[in-house]
Amino acid sequence: MTTATESIRQPATRAPNRQQNPPEALSCCSTFYEQDWVRNLAEDIFHPGGEDLTRRTIAAMDLPAHATVTDLGCGTGTTALMLARDFDLQVTGVDLSAANIERAIERSDTNSAAVRFIQADAKKLPFEDNEFDGILAECSFSLFADQPAVLAEMKRVLKPGGSLAITDMAFGGPLPADIAEVISPWTCLVDAKDQQTYATGFAAAGFEIQVIADESASLTNLIQLLKRKLLLLGAGGVLAGGSMPTFDLATIKYWLDRFQAEVEKGTIRYLRFNLQSP
Ligand SMILES: C[S@@+](CC[C@H](N)C(=O)[O-])C[C@H]1O[C@@H](n2cnc3c(N)ncnc32)[C@H](O)[C@@H]1O
């Protein structure tokens, strides 16, 4: 007989599994974030904190007018388009996913010379040395398969004195086994680190750390938002545009509550790093 606990062990749909797929084919959850139902759920903003956190992150980067900025792991371009529109910056969005780049270009104002989108792997950027004043990576760094290689590329394409901002998931302690098994493949937790390990990696790559800010409250807000949206989805698939997998709402609510409990304990965190290339 299946107990109530057993019946909620597995989500109704599963994210890609790193162990079962070759790294290049899996592309670090890229295929997960390409799906229409994921886009509809997230409204094309795939990071905790949304536009508010992006604006604070950019303010802390203290970029000059007309600065050149690349958004690495730009998804479908929401942040890049906003930066080009509202911040007087020259923005290049980069993503591994061809589908995301296609969607970002569709969403662009074709008359704007302030933004462009390029499909590329963050560990092999098609840019000159010292090309950018700033680099932004929102909820994408932890998905990059070879983080030291990506940091070396970031250092190479950033001008001396340039600004690097990374917002991402982090651990504040060991992740409980149930969460690690079931939830982490759905989020940016795949290769997330604790704060000190991130900081050590950034310093080893030659970056100076200016600010480390705890943005974990944005995770709680995101979980509440997802719960509200999933209720709407359950009420008729309003947001899903026909591509929604079969959700078991009770299962998903259970895991969102588990996730929230770990956020409250400080096991799962969201951090902002503002760094500088000397
Ligand atoms: C959680 S989404 C964040 C998207 C966007 N930064 C945002 O906040 O809306 C992570 C993105 O990183 C991209 N990505 C993963 N690995 C990558 C890589 N090696 N190079 C470039 N982009 C990558 C994925 O395709 C996905 O669009």
Coordinates of N, CA and C in Angstrom, one line a residue, residues 74-264:
C74 N 21.6 34.8 -20.2 CA 20.6 35.8 -20.2 C 19.2 35.3 -20.3
G75 N 19.0 34.0 -20.5 CA 17.7 33.4 -20.7 C 17.0 34.0 -21.9
T76 N 15.8 34.5 -21.8 CA 15.0 35.0 -22.9 C 15.2 36.5 -23.0
G77 N 16.1 37.1 -22.3 CA 16.5 38.5 -22.5 C 15.9 39.5 -21.7
T78 N 15.1 39.1 -20.7 CA 14.3 40.1 -19.9 C 15.2 41.2 -19.3
T79 N 16.3 40.7 -18.6 CA 17.2 41.7 -18.0 C 17.9 42.5 -19.0
A80 N 18.5 41.9 -20.1 CA 19.3 42.6 -21.1 C 18.4 43.7 -21.7
L81 N 17.1 43.4 -22.0 CA 16.3 44.4 -22.7 C 16.0 45.5 -21.7
M82 N 15.8 45.2 -20.4 CA 15.5 46.3 -19.5 C 16.8 47.2 -19.3
L83 N 17.9 46.6 -19.2 CA 19.2 47.4 -19.1 C 19.4 48.3 -20.2
A84 N 19.1 47.8 -21.5 CA 19.3 48.6 -22.6 C 18.3 49.8 -22.7
R85 N 17.1 49.5 -22.2 CA 16.0 50.5 -22.2 C 16.1 51.5 -21.2
D86 N 16.5 51.1 -19.9 CA 16.4 52.0 -18.8 C 17.7 52.5 -18.2
F87 N 18.8 51.9 -18.7 CA 20.1 52.3 -18.0 C 21.1 52.9 -18.9
D88 N 20.8 53.2 -20.2 CA 21.8 53.8 -21.1 C 23.1 52.9 -21.2
L89 N 22.9 51.6 -21.3 CA 24.0 50.7 -21.4 C 24.0 50.0 -22.8
Q90 N 25.2 49.6 -23.3 CA 25.3 48.8 -24.5 C 25.3 47.3 -24.0
V91 N 24.3 46.5 -24.3 CA 24.1 45.3 -23.6 C 24.2 44.1 -24.6
T92 N 25.0 43.1 -24.2 CA 25.1 41.8 -25.0 C 24.6 40.7 -24.2
G93 N 23.5 40.1 -24.6 CA 22.9 38.9 -23.9 C 23.5 37.7 -24.5
V94 N 24.0 36.8 -23.6 CA 24.6 35.5 -24.1 C 23.9 34.3 -23.4
D95 N 23.5 33.3 -24.1 CA 22.9 32.1 -23.5 C 23.3 30.9 -24.4
L96 N 23.4 29.8 -23.7 CA 23.8 28.5 -24.3 C 22.6 28.0 -25.2
S97 N 21.4 28.4 -24.8 CA 20.2 27.8 -25.4 C 19.8 28.6 -26.7
A98 N 19.8 27.9 -27.8 CA 19.4 28.6 -29.1 C 18.0 29.1 -29.0
A99 N 17.1 28.3 -28.3 CA 15.7 28.6 -28.2 C 15.5 29.9 -27.4
N100 N 16.3 30.0 -26.3 CA 16.2 31.2 -25.5 C 16.7 32.5 -26.3
I101 N 17.8 32.3 -27.0 CA 18.3 33.4 -27.8 C 17.3 33.8 -28.9
E102 N 16.7 32.8 -29.5 CA 15.7 33.1 -30.6 C 14.5 34.0 -30.0
R103 N 14.1 33.5 -28.8 CA 13.0 34.2 -28.1 C 13.4 35.6 -27.7
A104 N 14.7 35.8 -27.2 CA 15.1 37.1 -26.8 C 15.2 38.1 -28.0
I105 N 15.6 37.5 -29.2 CA 15.7 38.4 -30.4 C 14.2 38.8 -30.8
E106 N 13.3 37.8 -30.7 CA 11.9 38.1 -31.1 C 11.4 39.3 -30.2
R107 N 11.8 39.3 -28.9 CA 11.3 40.3 -28.0 C 12.0 41.6 -28.1
S108 N 13.1 41.7 -28.9 CA 13.8 42.9 -29.0 C 13.2 43.9 -29.9
D109 N 13.5 45.2 -29.6 CA 13.1 46.3 -30.6 C 14.2 46.3 -31.6
T110 N 13.8 45.9 -32.9 CA 14.8 45.8 -33.9 C 15.5 47.1 -34.3
N111 N 14.9 48.2 -33.8 CA 15.5 49.5 -34.1 C 16.6 49.9 -33.1
S112 N 16.7 49.1 -32.0 CA 17.6 49.5 -30.9 C 19.0 48.9 -31.2
A113 N 20.0 49.8 -31.2 CA 21.4 49.3 -31.4 C 22.0 49.1 -30.0
A114 N 21.2 49.2 -28.9 CA 21.7 49.1 -27.6 C 21.8 47.7 -27.1
V115 N 21.2 46.8 -27.8 CA 21.1 45.4 -27.3 C 21.3 44.4 -28.4
R116 N 22.1 43.3 -28.1 CA 22.2 42.2 -29.1 C 22.2 40.9 -28.3
F117 N 21.9 39.8 -29.0 CA 21.9 38.5 -28.3 C 22.7 37.5 -29.1
I118 N 23.5 36.7 -28.4 CA 24.4 35.8 -29.0 C 24.3 34.5 -28.3
Q119 N 24.2 33.4 -29.1 CA 24.3 32.1 -28.5 C 25.7 31.6 -28.3
A120 N 26.1 31.3 -27.1 CA 27.5 30.9 -26.8 C 27.5 30.2 -25.4
D121 N 28.6 29.5 -25.2 CA 28.8 28.9 -23.9 C 29.6 29.9 -23.1
A122 N 29.2 30.1 -21.9 CA 29.9 31.1 -21.0 C 31.4 30.7 -20.8
K123 N 31.8 29.5 -21.0 CA 33.2 29.1 -20.8 C 34.0 29.3 -22.1
K124 N 33.4 29.8 -23.2 CA 34.1 30.1 -24.4 C 33.4 31.2 -25.1
L125 N 33.7 32.4 -24.6 CA 33.0 33.6 -25.1 C 33.6 34.2 -26.4
P126 N 32.7 34.5 -27.3 CA 33.2 35.0 -28.6 C 33.5 36.5 -28.6
F127 N 34.3 36.9 -27.6 CA 34.6 38.3 -27.4 C 36.1 38.6 -27.3
E128 N 36.5 39.8 -27.6 CA 37.9 40.2 -27.5 C 38.2 40.4 -26.0
D129 N 39.5 40.4 -25.8 CA 40.0 40.7 -24.4 C 39.6 42.1 -24.1
N130 N 39.3 42.3 -22.8 CA 38.9 43.7 -22.3 C 37.8 44.4 -23.0
E131 N 36.8 43.6 -23.4 CA 35.7 44.2 -24.3 C 34.6 44.9 -23.4
F132 N 34.5 44.4 -22.2 CA 33.3 44.9 -21.4 C 33.7 45.7 -20.1
D133 N 32.8 46.7 -19.8 CA 32.9 47.4 -18.5 C 32.3 46.6 -17.4
G134 N 31.3 45.8 -17.8 CA 30.6 45.0 -16.7 C 30.1 43.7 -17.2
I135 N 30.0 42.7 -16.3 CA 29.4 41.4 -16.6 C 28.4 41.1 -15.5
L136 N 27.3 40.6 -15.9 CA 26.2 40.2 -15.0 C 25.9 38.8 -15.2
A137 N 25.7 38.0 -14.1 CA 25.2 36.6 -14.2 C 24.2 36.4 -13.1
E138 N 22.9 36.3 -13.6 CA 21.8 36.2 -12.6 C 21.3 34.8 -12.6
C139 N 21.5 34.1 -11.5 CA 21.0 32.7 -11.3 C 21.5 31.8 -12.4
S140 N 22.6 32.1 -13.0 CA 23.2 31.3 -14.1 C 24.6 30.7 -13.7
F141 N 25.3 31.4 -12.9 CA 26.7 30.9 -12.6 C 26.7 29.5 -12.1
S142 N 25.8 29.2 -11.2 CA 25.8 27.9 -10.5 C 25.4 26.8 -11.5
L143 N 24.9 27.2 -12.7 CA 24.5 26.2 -13.7 C 25.7 26.0 -14.7
F144 N 26.7 26.9 -14.7 CA 27.8 26.7 -15.6 C 28.6 25.5 -15.2
A145 N 28.8 24.6 -16.2 CA 29.4 23.3 -15.9 C 30.8 23.4 -15.4
D146 N 31.6 24.4 -16.0 CA 33.0 24.5 -15.6 C 33.2 25.9 -15.0
Q147 N 33.0 26.1 -13.8 CA 33.0 27.5 -13.2 C 34.3 28.1 -13.2
P148 N 35.4 27.4 -12.9 CA 36.8 28.1 -13.0 C 37.0 28.6 -14.5
A149 N 36.7 27.8 -15.5 CA 36.9 28.2 -16.9 C 36.0 29.4 -17.2
V150 N 34.8 29.5 -16.7 CA 33.9 30.6 -16.9 C 34.5 31.9 -16.2
L151 N 35.0 31.7 -15.0 CA 35.6 32.9 -14.3 C 36.9 33.4 -15.1
A152 N 37.6 32.5 -15.7 CA 38.8 32.9 -16.5 C 38.3 33.7 -17.7
E153 N 37.3 33.2 -18.3 CA 36.7 33.9 -19.5 C 36.2 35.3 -19.1
M154 N 35.5 35.3 -17.9 CA 35.0 36.6 -17.4 C 36.1 37.6 -17.2
K155 N 37.2 37.1 -16.6 CA 38.4 38.0 -16.3 C 39.0 38.5 -17.6
R156 N 39.0 37.6 -18.6 CA 39.6 38.0 -19.9 C 38.8 39.1 -20.6
V157 N 37.5 38.9 -20.7 CA 36.7 39.9 -21.5 C 36.4 41.2 -20.7
L158 N 36.6 41.2 -19.4 CA 36.3 42.4 -18.6 C 37.5 43.3 -18.6
K159 N 37.3 44.6 -18.7 CA 38.4 45.6 -18.7 C 39.0 45.6 -17.3
P160 N 40.2 46.0 -17.2 CA 40.8 46.2 -15.8 C 39.9 47.3 -15.1
G161 N 39.6 47.1 -13.9 CA 38.7 48.0 -13.2 C 37.2 47.7 -13.4
G162 N 36.9 46.7 -14.3 CA 35.5 46.4 -14.7 C 34.8 45.7 -13.5
S163 N 33.5 45.7 -13.6 CA 32.6 45.2 -12.5 C 32.0 43.9 -12.9
L164 N 32.0 42.9 -12.0 CA 31.3 41.6 -12.2 C 30.3 41.5 -11.1
A165 N 29.0 41.2 -11.5 CA 28.0 41.0 -10.5 C 27.4 39.6 -10.7
I166 N 27.3 38.8 -9.6 CA 26.7 37.5 -9.7 C 25.7 37.4 -8.6
T167 N 24.4 37.0 -9.0 CA 23.5 36.7 -8.0 C 23.1 35.2 -8.2
D168 N 23.1 34.5 -7.1 CA 22.9 33.0 -7.3 C 22.5 32.3 -6.0
M169 N 22.0 31.1 -6.2 CA 21.7 30.2 -5.1 C 23.0 29.8 -4.3
A170 N 22.8 29.6 -3.0 CA 24.0 29.1 -2.2 C 23.5 28.2 -1.1
F171 N 24.4 27.5 -0.6 CA 24.0 26.6 0.6 C 24.5 27.3 1.9
G172 N 23.7 27.1 2.9 CA 24.2 27.6 4.3 C 24.5 26.5 5.2
G173 N 24.5 25.3 4.6 CA 24.7 24.0 5.4 C 24.4 22.9 4.5
P174 N 24.5 21.6 5.0 CA 24.3 20.5 4.2 C 22.8 20.4 3.7
L175 N 22.5 20.2 2.5 CA 21.2 20.1 2.0 C 20.5 18.8 2.4
P176 N 19.3 18.8 3.0 CA 18.7 17.5 3.4 C 18.6 16.6 2.1
A177 N 18.7 15.3 2.4 CA 18.8 14.3 1.2 C 17.5 14.4 0.4
D178 N 16.3 14.6 1.0 CA 15.1 14.6 0.2 C 15.1 15.8 -0.8
I179 N 15.5 16.9 -0.3 CA 15.6 18.1 -1.1 C 16.6 17.9 -2.2
A180 N 17.8 17.5 -1.9 CA 18.9 17.3 -2.8 C 18.4 16.4 -4.0
E181 N 17.7 15.3 -3.6 CA 17.3 14.3 -4.6 C 16.2 14.9 -5.5
V182 N 15.2 15.6 -5.0 CA 14.0 15.9 -5.8 C 14.0 17.3 -6.3
I183 N 14.4 18.2 -5.5 CA 14.2 19.6 -5.9 C 15.3 20.3 -6.6
S184 N 16.6 19.9 -6.2 CA 17.7 20.7 -6.7 C 17.8 20.7 -8.3
P185 N 17.4 19.6 -9.0 CA 17.5 19.6 -10.4 C 16.6 20.7 -11.1
W186 N 15.6 21.1 -10.3 CA 14.6 22.1 -10.8 C 15.1 23.5 -10.6
T187 N 16.1 23.8 -9.9 CA 16.5 25.1 -9.6 C 17.9 25.4 -9.9
C188 N 18.5 26.5 -9.5 CA 19.9 26.8 -9.7 C 20.7 26.1 -8.7
L189 N 20.2 25.1 -8.0 CA 21.1 24.5 -7.0 C 22.0 23.4 -7.5
V190 N 22.0 23.1 -8.7 CA 22.7 22.0 -9.3 C 24.2 22.0 -8.8
D191 N 24.9 23.1 -9.1 CA 26.3 23.2 -8.7 C 26.5 24.4 -7.8
A192 N 25.5 24.8 -7.0 CA 25.6 25.9 -6.1 C 26.6 25.5 -5.0
K193 N 27.2 26.5 -4.4 CA 28.3 26.3 -3.3 C 27.9 27.1 -2.1
D194 N 28.7 26.9 -1.0 CA 28.4 27.8 0.1 C 29.1 29.1 -0.1
Q195 N 28.8 30.1 0.7 CA 29.3 31.5 0.5 C 30.9 31.5 0.4
Q196 N 31.5 30.8 1.3 CA 33.0 30.8 1.4 C 33.6 30.2 0.2
T197 N 33.0 29.1 -0.3 CA 33.5 28.4 -1.5 C 33.4 29.3 -2.7
Y198 N 32.3 30.0 -2.9 CA 32.2 31.0 -4.0 C 33.3 32.0 -3.9
A199 N 33.4 32.6 -2.7 CA 34.3 33.7 -2.5 C 35.7 33.3 -2.8
T200 N 36.1 32.1 -2.3 CA 37.4 31.5 -2.6 C 37.7 31.4 -4.1
G201 N 36.7 30.9 -4.8 CA 36.8 30.7 -6.3 C 36.9 32.0 -7.0
F202 N 36.2 33.0 -6.5 CA 36.3 34.4 -7.2 C 37.6 35.0 -7.0
A203 N 38.1 34.8 -5.7 CA 39.5 35.4 -5.4 C 40.5 34.7 -6.2
A204 N 40.4 33.3 -6.3 CA 41.4 32.5 -7.0 C 41.5 32.9 -8.5
A205 N 40.3 33.4 -9.0 CA 40.3 33.8 -10.4 C 40.8 35.2 -10.6
G206 N 41.1 35.9 -9.5 CA 41.7 37.3 -9.6 C 40.7 38.4 -9.4
F207 N 39.5 38.1 -8.9 CA 38.5 39.2 -8.6 C 38.6 39.6 -7.2
E208 N 38.4 41.0 -7.0 CA 38.3 41.5 -5.6 C 36.9 41.6 -5.2
I209 N 36.6 41.1 -4.0 CA 35.2 41.1 -3.6 C 34.9 42.5 -2.9
Q210 N 33.8 43.1 -3.5 CA 33.4 44.4 -2.9 C 32.2 44.3 -1.9
V211 N 31.2 43.5 -2.4 CA 30.0 43.3 -1.5 C 29.6 41.9 -1.6
I212 N 29.2 41.3 -0.5 CA 28.4 40.1 -0.5 C 27.1 40.4 0.3
A213 N 26.0 40.3 -0.4 CA 24.7 40.6 0.3 C 23.8 39.4 0.3
D214 N 23.2 39.2 1.4 CA 22.2 38.1 1.5 C 20.9 38.5 1.0
E215 N 20.4 37.9 -0.1 CA 19.2 38.3 -0.8 C 18.1 37.2 -0.6
S216 N 18.3 36.4 0.5 CA 17.4 35.2 0.6 C 15.9 35.5 0.7
A217 N 15.6 36.7 1.1 CA 14.2 37.1 1.2 C 13.5 36.9 -0.1
S218 N 14.3 37.1 -1.2 CA 13.7 37.0 -2.5 C 13.2 35.6 -2.8
L219 N 13.9 34.6 -2.2 CA 13.4 33.2 -2.4 C 12.0 33.0 -1.8
T220 N 11.8 33.5 -0.6 CA 10.5 33.4 0.0 C 9.4 34.1 -0.9
N221 N 9.7 35.3 -1.4 CA 8.8 35.9 -2.3 C 8.5 35.1 -3.5
L222 N 9.5 34.5 -4.1 CA 9.4 33.6 -5.3 C 8.5 32.4 -5.0
I223 N 8.7 31.8 -3.8 CA 7.9 30.6 -3.5 C 6.5 31.0 -3.3
Q224 N 6.2 32.1 -2.7 CA 4.8 32.6 -2.6 C 4.2 32.8 -4.0
L225 N 4.9 33.4 -4.8 CA 4.5 33.7 -6.2 C 4.2 32.4 -6.9
L226 N 5.1 31.5 -6.8 CA 4.9 30.2 -7.5 C 3.6 29.5 -7.0
K227 N 3.4 29.6 -5.7 CA 2.2 28.9 -5.2 C 1.0 29.5 -5.8
R228 N 0.9 30.9 -5.8 CA -0.2 31.5 -6.4 C -0.4 31.1 -7.8
K229 N 0.6 31.1 -8.6 CA 0.5 30.8 -10.0 C 0.1 29.4 -10.2
L230 N 0.7 28.5 -9.4 CA 0.3 27.1 -9.6 C -1.2 26.8 -9.3
L231 N -1.7 27.6 -8.4 CA -3.2 27.5 -8.1 C -3.9 27.9 -9.3
L232 N -3.5 29.0 -10.0 CA -4.1 29.4 -11.2 C -4.0 28.4 -12.3
L233 N -2.8 27.8 -12.4 CA -2.6 26.7 -13.4 C -3.6 25.6 -13.2
G234 N -3.7 25.2 -11.9 CA -4.6 24.1 -11.5 C -6.1 24.5 -11.8
A235 N -6.3 25.8 -11.9 CA -7.7 26.2 -12.1 C -8.0 26.2 -13.6
G236 N -7.1 25.8 -14.5 CA -7.5 25.7 -15.9 C -6.4 25.9 -16.9
G237 N -5.1 25.9 -16.4 CA -4.0 26.0 -17.3 C -4.0 27.3 -18.0
V238 N -4.5 28.4 -17.3 CA -4.6 29.7 -18.0 C -3.3 30.2 -18.5
L239 N -2.2 29.9 -17.7 CA -0.9 30.5 -18.1 C -0.1 29.6 -19.0
A240 N -0.5 28.4 -19.2 CA 0.4 27.4 -19.7 C 0.4 27.3 -21.2
G241 N -0.6 27.9 -21.9 CA -0.6 27.8 -23.3 C -0.6 26.4 -23.9
G242 N -1.2 25.5 -23.2 CA -1.4 24.2 -23.7 C -0.2 23.2 -23.6
S243 N 1.0 23.7 -23.1 CA 2.1 22.9 -23.0 C 2.5 22.4 -21.6
M244 N 1.6 22.7 -20.7 CA 1.8 22.3 -19.3 C 1.8 20.8 -19.1
P245 N 2.8 20.3 -18.4 CA 2.8 18.9 -18.0 C 1.7 18.7 -17.0
T246 N 1.4 17.4 -16.7 CA 0.3 17.1 -15.8 C 0.9 17.4 -14.3
F247 N 0.4 18.4 -13.7 CA 0.9 18.8 -12.4 C 0.1 18.0 -11.3
D248 N 0.8 17.6 -10.3 CA 0.1 17.2 -9.1 C 0.3 18.3 -8.1
L249 N -0.7 19.2 -8.0 CA -0.5 20.4 -7.2 C -0.2 20.1 -5.8
A250 N -0.7 19.1 -5.2 CA -0.4 18.8 -3.8 C 1.1 18.4 -3.7
T251 N 1.6 17.7 -4.6 CA 3.0 17.3 -4.6 C 3.9 18.6 -4.7
I252 N 3.5 19.4 -5.6 CA 4.4 20.6 -5.8 C 4.3 21.5 -4.6
K253 N 3.1 21.7 -4.0 CA 2.9 22.5 -2.8 C 3.8 21.9 -1.7
Y254 N 3.8 20.6 -1.6 CA 4.6 20.0 -0.5 C 6.1 20.4 -0.7
W255 N 6.6 20.3 -1.9 CA 8.0 20.6 -2.1 C 8.3 22.0 -2.0
L256 N 7.4 22.9 -2.4 CA 7.6 24.3 -2.2 C 7.7 24.6 -0.7
D257 N 6.8 24.0 0.1 CA 6.9 24.2 1.6 C 8.2 23.6 2.2
R258 N 8.6 22.5 1.7 CA 9.9 22.0 2.2 C 11.1 22.9 1.9
F259 N 11.0 23.4 0.6 CA 12.0 24.4 0.2 C 12.0 25.6 1.1
Q260 N 10.8 26.1 1.3 CA 10.7 27.3 2.2 C 11.2 27.1 3.6
A261 N 11.0 25.9 4.1 CA 11.5 25.6 5.5 C 13.0 25.6 5.5
E262 N 13.6 25.2 4.4 CA 15.1 25.2 4.4 C 15.6 26.6 4.2
V263 N 14.8 27.5 3.5 CA 15.2 28.9 3.3 C 15.2 29.5 4.7
E264 N 14.1 29.2 5.5 CA 14.0 29.8 6.8 C 15.1 29.3 7.7

